[in-house]
CSV table of C-alpha atoms in Angstrom, one decimal:
chain,number,residue,atom,x,y,z
A,56,MET,CA,83.3,14.6,104.6
A,57,ILE,CA,83.0,18.4,105.1
A,58,ASP,CA,79.9,20.2,106.5
A,59,ILE,CA,80.3,23.8,105.4
A,60,HIS,CA,77.1,25.2,106.9
A,61,THR,CA,76.0,24.6,110.5
A,62,HIS,CA,74.3,26.3,113.4
A,63,ILE,CA,76.0,24.3,116.1
A,64,LEU,CA,77.5,27.1,118.3
A,65,PRO,CA,75.4,27.5,121.4
A,66,ASN,CA,73.0,30.4,122.2
A,67,ILE,CA,74.1,32.7,119.4
A,68,ASP,CA,71.3,32.4,116.9
A,69,ASP,CA,68.3,30.1,116.2
A,70,GLY,CA,70.6,27.0,116.3
A,71,ALA,CA,71.8,25.1,119.4
A,72,LYS,CA,70.2,26.5,122.5
A,73,ASP,CA,72.9,25.3,124.8
A,74,VAL,CA,76.2,23.4,125.0
A,75,SER,CA,74.5,20.1,125.6
A,76,VAL,CA,72.7,20.4,122.2
A,77,SER,CA,75.9,21.5,120.5
A,78,ALA,CA,77.7,18.5,122.0
A,79,GLU,CA,75.0,16.1,120.7
A,80,MET,CA,75.1,17.7,117.2
A,81,LEU,CA,78.9,17.4,117.1
A,82,ARG,CA,78.6,13.7,118.1
A,83,MET,CA,76.0,13.1,115.3
A,84,GLU,CA,78.2,14.8,112.7
A,85,ALA,CA,81.2,12.6,113.7
A,86,GLU,CA,79.1,9.4,113.6
A,87,GLN,CA,77.9,10.3,110.1
A,88,GLY,CA,81.5,10.6,108.9
A,89,VAL,CA,82.0,14.4,109.0
A,90,LYS,CA,85.7,15.2,109.5
A,91,GLU,CA,85.7,18.9,109.1
A,92,LEU,CA,83.0,21.5,109.6
A,93,VAL,CA,82.4,25.2,109.7
A,94,PHE,CA,80.4,27.0,112.4
A,95,THR,CA,78.2,29.5,110.5
A,96,PRO,CA,75.9,31.4,112.9
A,97,HIS,CA,73.5,33.9,111.4
A,98,TYR,CA,74.7,37.5,111.0
A,99,TYR,CA,71.9,39.9,110.1
A,100,GLY,CA,73.9,43.1,109.9
A,101,THR,CA,71.9,44.7,112.7
A,102,GLN,CA,74.6,44.4,115.4
A,103,ASP,CA,78.2,45.6,115.6
A,104,VAL,CA,80.3,43.1,113.8
A,105,ASN,CA,83.0,43.2,116.4
A,106,GLU,CA,80.4,42.4,119.1
A,107,PHE,CA,79.3,39.5,116.9
A,108,LEU,CA,82.8,38.2,116.5
A,109,LEU,CA,83.4,38.3,120.3
A,110,LYS,CA,80.1,36.5,121.0
A,111,ARG,CA,81.0,33.9,118.3
A,112,ALA,CA,84.5,33.4,119.9
A,113,GLU,CA,82.9,32.9,123.3
A,114,ALA,CA,80.4,30.3,121.9
A,115,ARG,CA,83.3,28.5,120.2
A,116,ALA,CA,85.2,28.3,123.5
A,117,LYS,CA,82.2,26.7,125.2
A,118,VAL,CA,82.3,23.7,122.8
A,119,ASN,CA,86.0,23.1,122.6
A,120,GLU,CA,85.9,20.1,124.9
A,121,HIS,CA,83.0,18.5,122.9
A,122,ILE,CA,84.7,18.6,119.5
A,123,PRO,CA,85.2,14.9,118.6
A,124,ARG,CA,88.8,13.6,118.3
A,125,GLY,CA,90.2,14.1,114.8
A,126,MET,CA,87.5,16.6,113.7
A,127,LYS,CA,88.6,20.0,112.4
A,128,VAL,CA,86.4,23.0,112.9
A,129,ARG,CA,86.5,26.6,111.6
A,130,LEU,CA,84.6,29.8,112.3
A,131,GLY,CA,82.4,31.5,109.7
A,132,ALA,CA,79.0,33.1,109.4
A,133,GLU,CA,75.8,33.0,107.4
A,134,VAL,CA,75.4,36.6,106.3
A,135,LEU,CA,72.1,38.0,105.2
A,136,LEU,CA,72.2,40.2,102.1
A,137,LYS,CA,69.0,42.0,101.0
A,138,GLY,CA,70.3,44.6,98.6
A,139,VAL,CA,69.2,47.4,101.0
A,140,ASN,CA,71.3,48.6,104.0
A,141,ASP,CA,73.6,45.6,103.6
A,142,PRO,CA,76.9,45.3,105.6
A,143,SER,CA,79.9,47.0,104.2
A,144,ASP,CA,82.6,45.1,102.3
A,145,GLU,CA,84.9,45.4,105.3
A,146,THR,CA,82.3,43.8,107.5
A,147,LEU,CA,81.6,41.0,105.0
A,148,CYS,CA,85.3,40.2,104.7
A,149,LYS,CA,85.6,39.9,108.5
A,150,LEU,CA,82.9,37.2,108.3
A,151,ALA,CA,84.6,35.0,105.8
A,152,ILE,CA,85.2,31.4,106.6
A,153,GLU,CA,88.3,31.3,108.8
A,154,GLY,CA,91.5,31.3,106.8
A,155,THR,CA,89.8,31.9,103.5
A,156,GLN,CA,88.3,34.5,101.2
A,157,TYR,CA,85.0,32.7,100.9
A,158,VAL,CA,81.9,34.1,102.6
A,159,LEU,CA,78.5,32.3,103.1
A,160,PHE,CA,75.6,34.6,102.0
A,161,GLU,CA,72.0,34.0,102.7
A,162,LEU,CA,69.6,35.8,100.3
A,163,PRO,CA,65.9,36.8,100.7
A,164,PHE,CA,63.3,34.0,100.9
A,165,THR,CA,60.0,35.6,99.9
A,166,SER,CA,60.7,38.6,97.7
A,167,ARG,CA,61.9,38.4,94.2
A,168,TRP,CA,65.5,39.4,94.0
A,169,SER,CA,66.2,42.9,92.7
A,170,GLU,CA,68.9,43.9,90.3
A,171,ARG,CA,70.2,46.0,93.2
A,172,LEU,CA,70.9,42.9,95.2
A,173,LEU,CA,72.6,41.1,92.3
A,174,ASP,CA,74.6,44.2,91.6
A,175,ARG,CA,75.7,44.3,95.3
A,176,ILE,CA,77.0,40.8,95.1
A,177,SER,CA,78.8,41.5,91.8
A,178,ASP,CA,80.4,44.7,93.2
A,179,PHE,CA,81.5,42.8,96.3
A,180,ILE,CA,83.3,40.3,94.2
A,181,ALA,CA,84.9,42.9,92.0
A,182,GLU,CA,86.0,45.2,94.8
A,183,THR,CA,87.3,42.6,97.3
A,184,GLY,CA,88.3,39.5,95.4
A,185,TYR,CA,86.3,37.4,97.9
A,186,THR,CA,84.0,34.7,96.7
A,187,PRO,CA,80.4,34.4,97.9
A,188,ILE,CA,78.9,31.0,98.6
A,189,ILE,CA,75.2,31.2,98.2
A,190,ALA,CA,73.6,29.3,101.1
A,191,HIS,CA,70.9,26.6,100.6
A,192,VAL,CA,70.0,27.7,97.1
A,193,GLU,CA,67.1,25.2,97.0
A,194,ARG,CA,65.2,27.1,99.7
A,195,TYR,CA,64.6,30.4,97.7
A,196,GLU,CA,61.4,31.2,95.9
A,197,GLU,CA,63.5,33.1,93.3
A,198,THR,CA,65.7,30.1,92.4
A,199,LEU,CA,62.9,27.5,92.4
A,200,GLU,CA,60.8,29.7,90.0
A,201,ASN,CA,63.7,31.0,87.9
A,202,PRO,CA,66.5,28.4,88.0
A,203,GLU,CA,68.5,30.4,85.4
A,204,THR,CA,69.2,32.8,88.3
A,205,VAL,CA,71.5,30.1,89.7
A,206,THR,CA,73.5,30.1,86.5
A,207,ARG,CA,73.7,33.9,86.6
A,208,LEU,CA,75.1,33.7,90.1
A,209,VAL,CA,77.8,31.2,89.0
A,210,GLN,CA,78.7,33.3,86.0
A,211,MET,CA,79.2,36.3,88.4
A,212,GLY,CA,81.7,34.2,90.4
A,213,CYS,CA,79.6,32.7,93.2
A,214,LEU,CA,79.7,29.2,94.4
A,215,ILE,CA,76.4,27.4,95.2
A,216,GLN,CA,75.7,25.5,98.4
A,217,VAL,CA,72.9,22.9,98.7
A,218,ASN,CA,71.6,21.5,101.9
A,219,THR,CA,71.9,17.7,102.5
A,220,HIS,CA,68.2,17.6,103.2
A,221,ALA,CA,67.4,18.9,99.7
A,222,PHE,CA,68.4,15.5,98.2
A,223,VAL,CA,66.0,13.7,100.6
A,224,SER,CA,63.0,16.0,100.6
A,225,LYS,CA,60.4,15.2,97.9
A,226,HIS,CA,59.8,19.0,97.5
A,227,THR,CA,63.4,19.8,96.5
A,228,ARG,CA,65.1,16.6,95.4
A,229,ARG,CA,64.5,17.2,91.6
A,230,PHE,CA,66.0,20.6,91.9
A,231,ALA,CA,69.0,19.4,94.0
A,232,PHE,CA,69.8,16.5,91.6
A,233,ALA,CA,69.5,18.8,88.6
A,234,LEU,CA,72.0,21.3,90.2
A,235,LEU,CA,74.4,18.4,90.8
A,236,LYS,CA,74.0,17.0,87.3
A,237,HIS,CA,74.7,20.4,85.7
A,238,GLY,CA,77.7,21.2,87.8
A,239,LEU,CA,75.9,23.9,89.7
A,240,ALA,CA,76.2,22.4,93.2
A,241,HIS,CA,79.7,23.2,94.6
A,242,CYS,CA,79.2,22.8,98.4
A,243,ILE,CA,77.0,20.8,100.7
A,244,GLY,CA,76.0,21.6,104.2
A,245,THR,CA,73.6,20.2,106.7
A,246,ASP,CA,72.4,23.6,107.9
A,247,ALA,CA,71.7,21.7,111.1
A,248,HIS,CA,70.1,23.8,113.9
A,249,ASN,CA,69.4,21.2,116.6
A,250,ALA,CA,69.5,17.4,117.3
A,251,GLU,CA,65.9,16.7,116.5
A,252,ARG,CA,63.8,18.3,113.8
A,253,ARG,CA,66.7,20.0,112.1
A,254,ALA,CA,69.5,17.5,113.0
A,255,PRO,CA,72.5,16.7,110.9
A,256,ASP,CA,71.5,14.3,108.1
A,257,TYR,CA,74.6,13.9,106.0
A,258,GLU,CA,74.5,10.1,106.1
A,259,ASN,CA,71.0,9.9,104.6
A,260,ALA,CA,72.0,12.3,101.8
A,261,LYS,CA,75.2,10.4,101.0
A,262,GLU,CA,73.4,7.0,100.9
A,263,LEU,CA,70.7,8.4,98.6
A,264,LEU,CA,73.4,9.8,96.3
A,265,ARG,CA,75.1,6.4,96.2
A,266,LYS,CA,71.8,4.7,95.3
A,267,LYS,CA,71.2,7.2,92.5
A,268,LYS,CA,74.8,6.5,91.2
A,269,LYS,CA,75.9,10.0,92.0
A,270,SER,CA,79.0,9.0,94.1
A,271,ASP,CA,81.4,10.7,91.6
A,272,GLU,CA,79.4,13.9,91.8
A,273,PHE,CA,79.4,13.7,95.6
A,274,THR,CA,83.2,13.2,95.5
A,275,ASN,CA,83.6,16.3,93.3
A,276,VAL,CA,81.6,18.4,95.7
A,277,GLN,CA,83.9,17.2,98.6
A,278,TRP,CA,86.9,18.1,96.5
A,279,CYS,CA,85.5,21.6,95.8
A,280,MET,CA,84.9,22.2,99.5
A,281,LYS,CA,88.5,21.1,100.3
A,282,LYS,CA,89.7,23.7,97.9
A,283,VAL,CA,87.5,26.3,99.6
A,284,LEU,CA,88.9,25.5,103.0
A,285,ALA,CA,92.4,25.6,101.6
A,286,ASN,CA,91.6,29.0,100.2
A,287,GLU,CA,92.3,27.9,96.6
A,288,ALA,CA,90.6,29.4,93.6
A,289,ILE,CA,87.8,27.4,92.0
A,290,ARG,CA,87.0,27.9,88.3
A,291,THR,CA,83.8,26.5,86.9
A,292,PRO,CA,84.2,25.7,83.2
A,293,PHE,CA,81.9,28.0,81.2
A,294,GLY,CA,80.7,25.1,79.1
A,295,GLN,CA,79.0,23.7,82.2
A,296,VAL,CA,77.3,27.0,83.0
A,297,ARG,CA,74.5,27.7,80.5
A,298,LYS,CA,70.9,29.0,80.6
A,299,LEU,CA,68.9,26.0,81.6
A,300,GLY,CA,65.5,27.4,82.2
A,301,LYS,CA,63.3,25.2,84.4
A,302,PHE,CA,65.7,22.4,84.0
A,303,TYR,CA,64.5,20.3,86.9
A,304,PHE,CA,61.1,19.5,85.5
């Protein structure tokens, strides 16, 4: 299995506070069957990108000896876009998942998304050829209230990432399963921040999907993430992308 969204690197964001927590999180990931993961610390655009990349590399070096045998890891970032004073295209490309042209974007939680924000994403795709992966889509007020926004993002050329916890939580499970059903969940990540309250929970999500007879859909998501990490193009059939309205009710 692949975990494409984590906050395991130590002392770089609101994730693991030190190497001991990072080591425990990596152990948990391996025990749950994760064979490949991406380190995606937050980048908010307020610091020099080269300083961020240096700090990220230093944090990565600290966990080298704690990476479980057989596990592959890559560097990436979770980049905040707001539609105002966003990082340049050059900066965004530097923060792509290592070895790929895929970038994990975090979008605003509380405010309704502006056309300016959506235009920024569309322009980034057109001007760079890079593909945004929209992080934890089930956590945004905009997508929960207006699910057709997810379809619009996919039509623009984005991929959609859902947190493993979304399938378990009673507040988001309908939405998460609806995305999976309609081919609008392309990547899964734990978004793990620590080894306690926000610990890796891949095993729970996988077991629930099995019980709900969604093993084929789970396999398709893993296949999609393999293509992402291989830097291969992913095309979503247009027939699967339609205006669904509040399809999860």
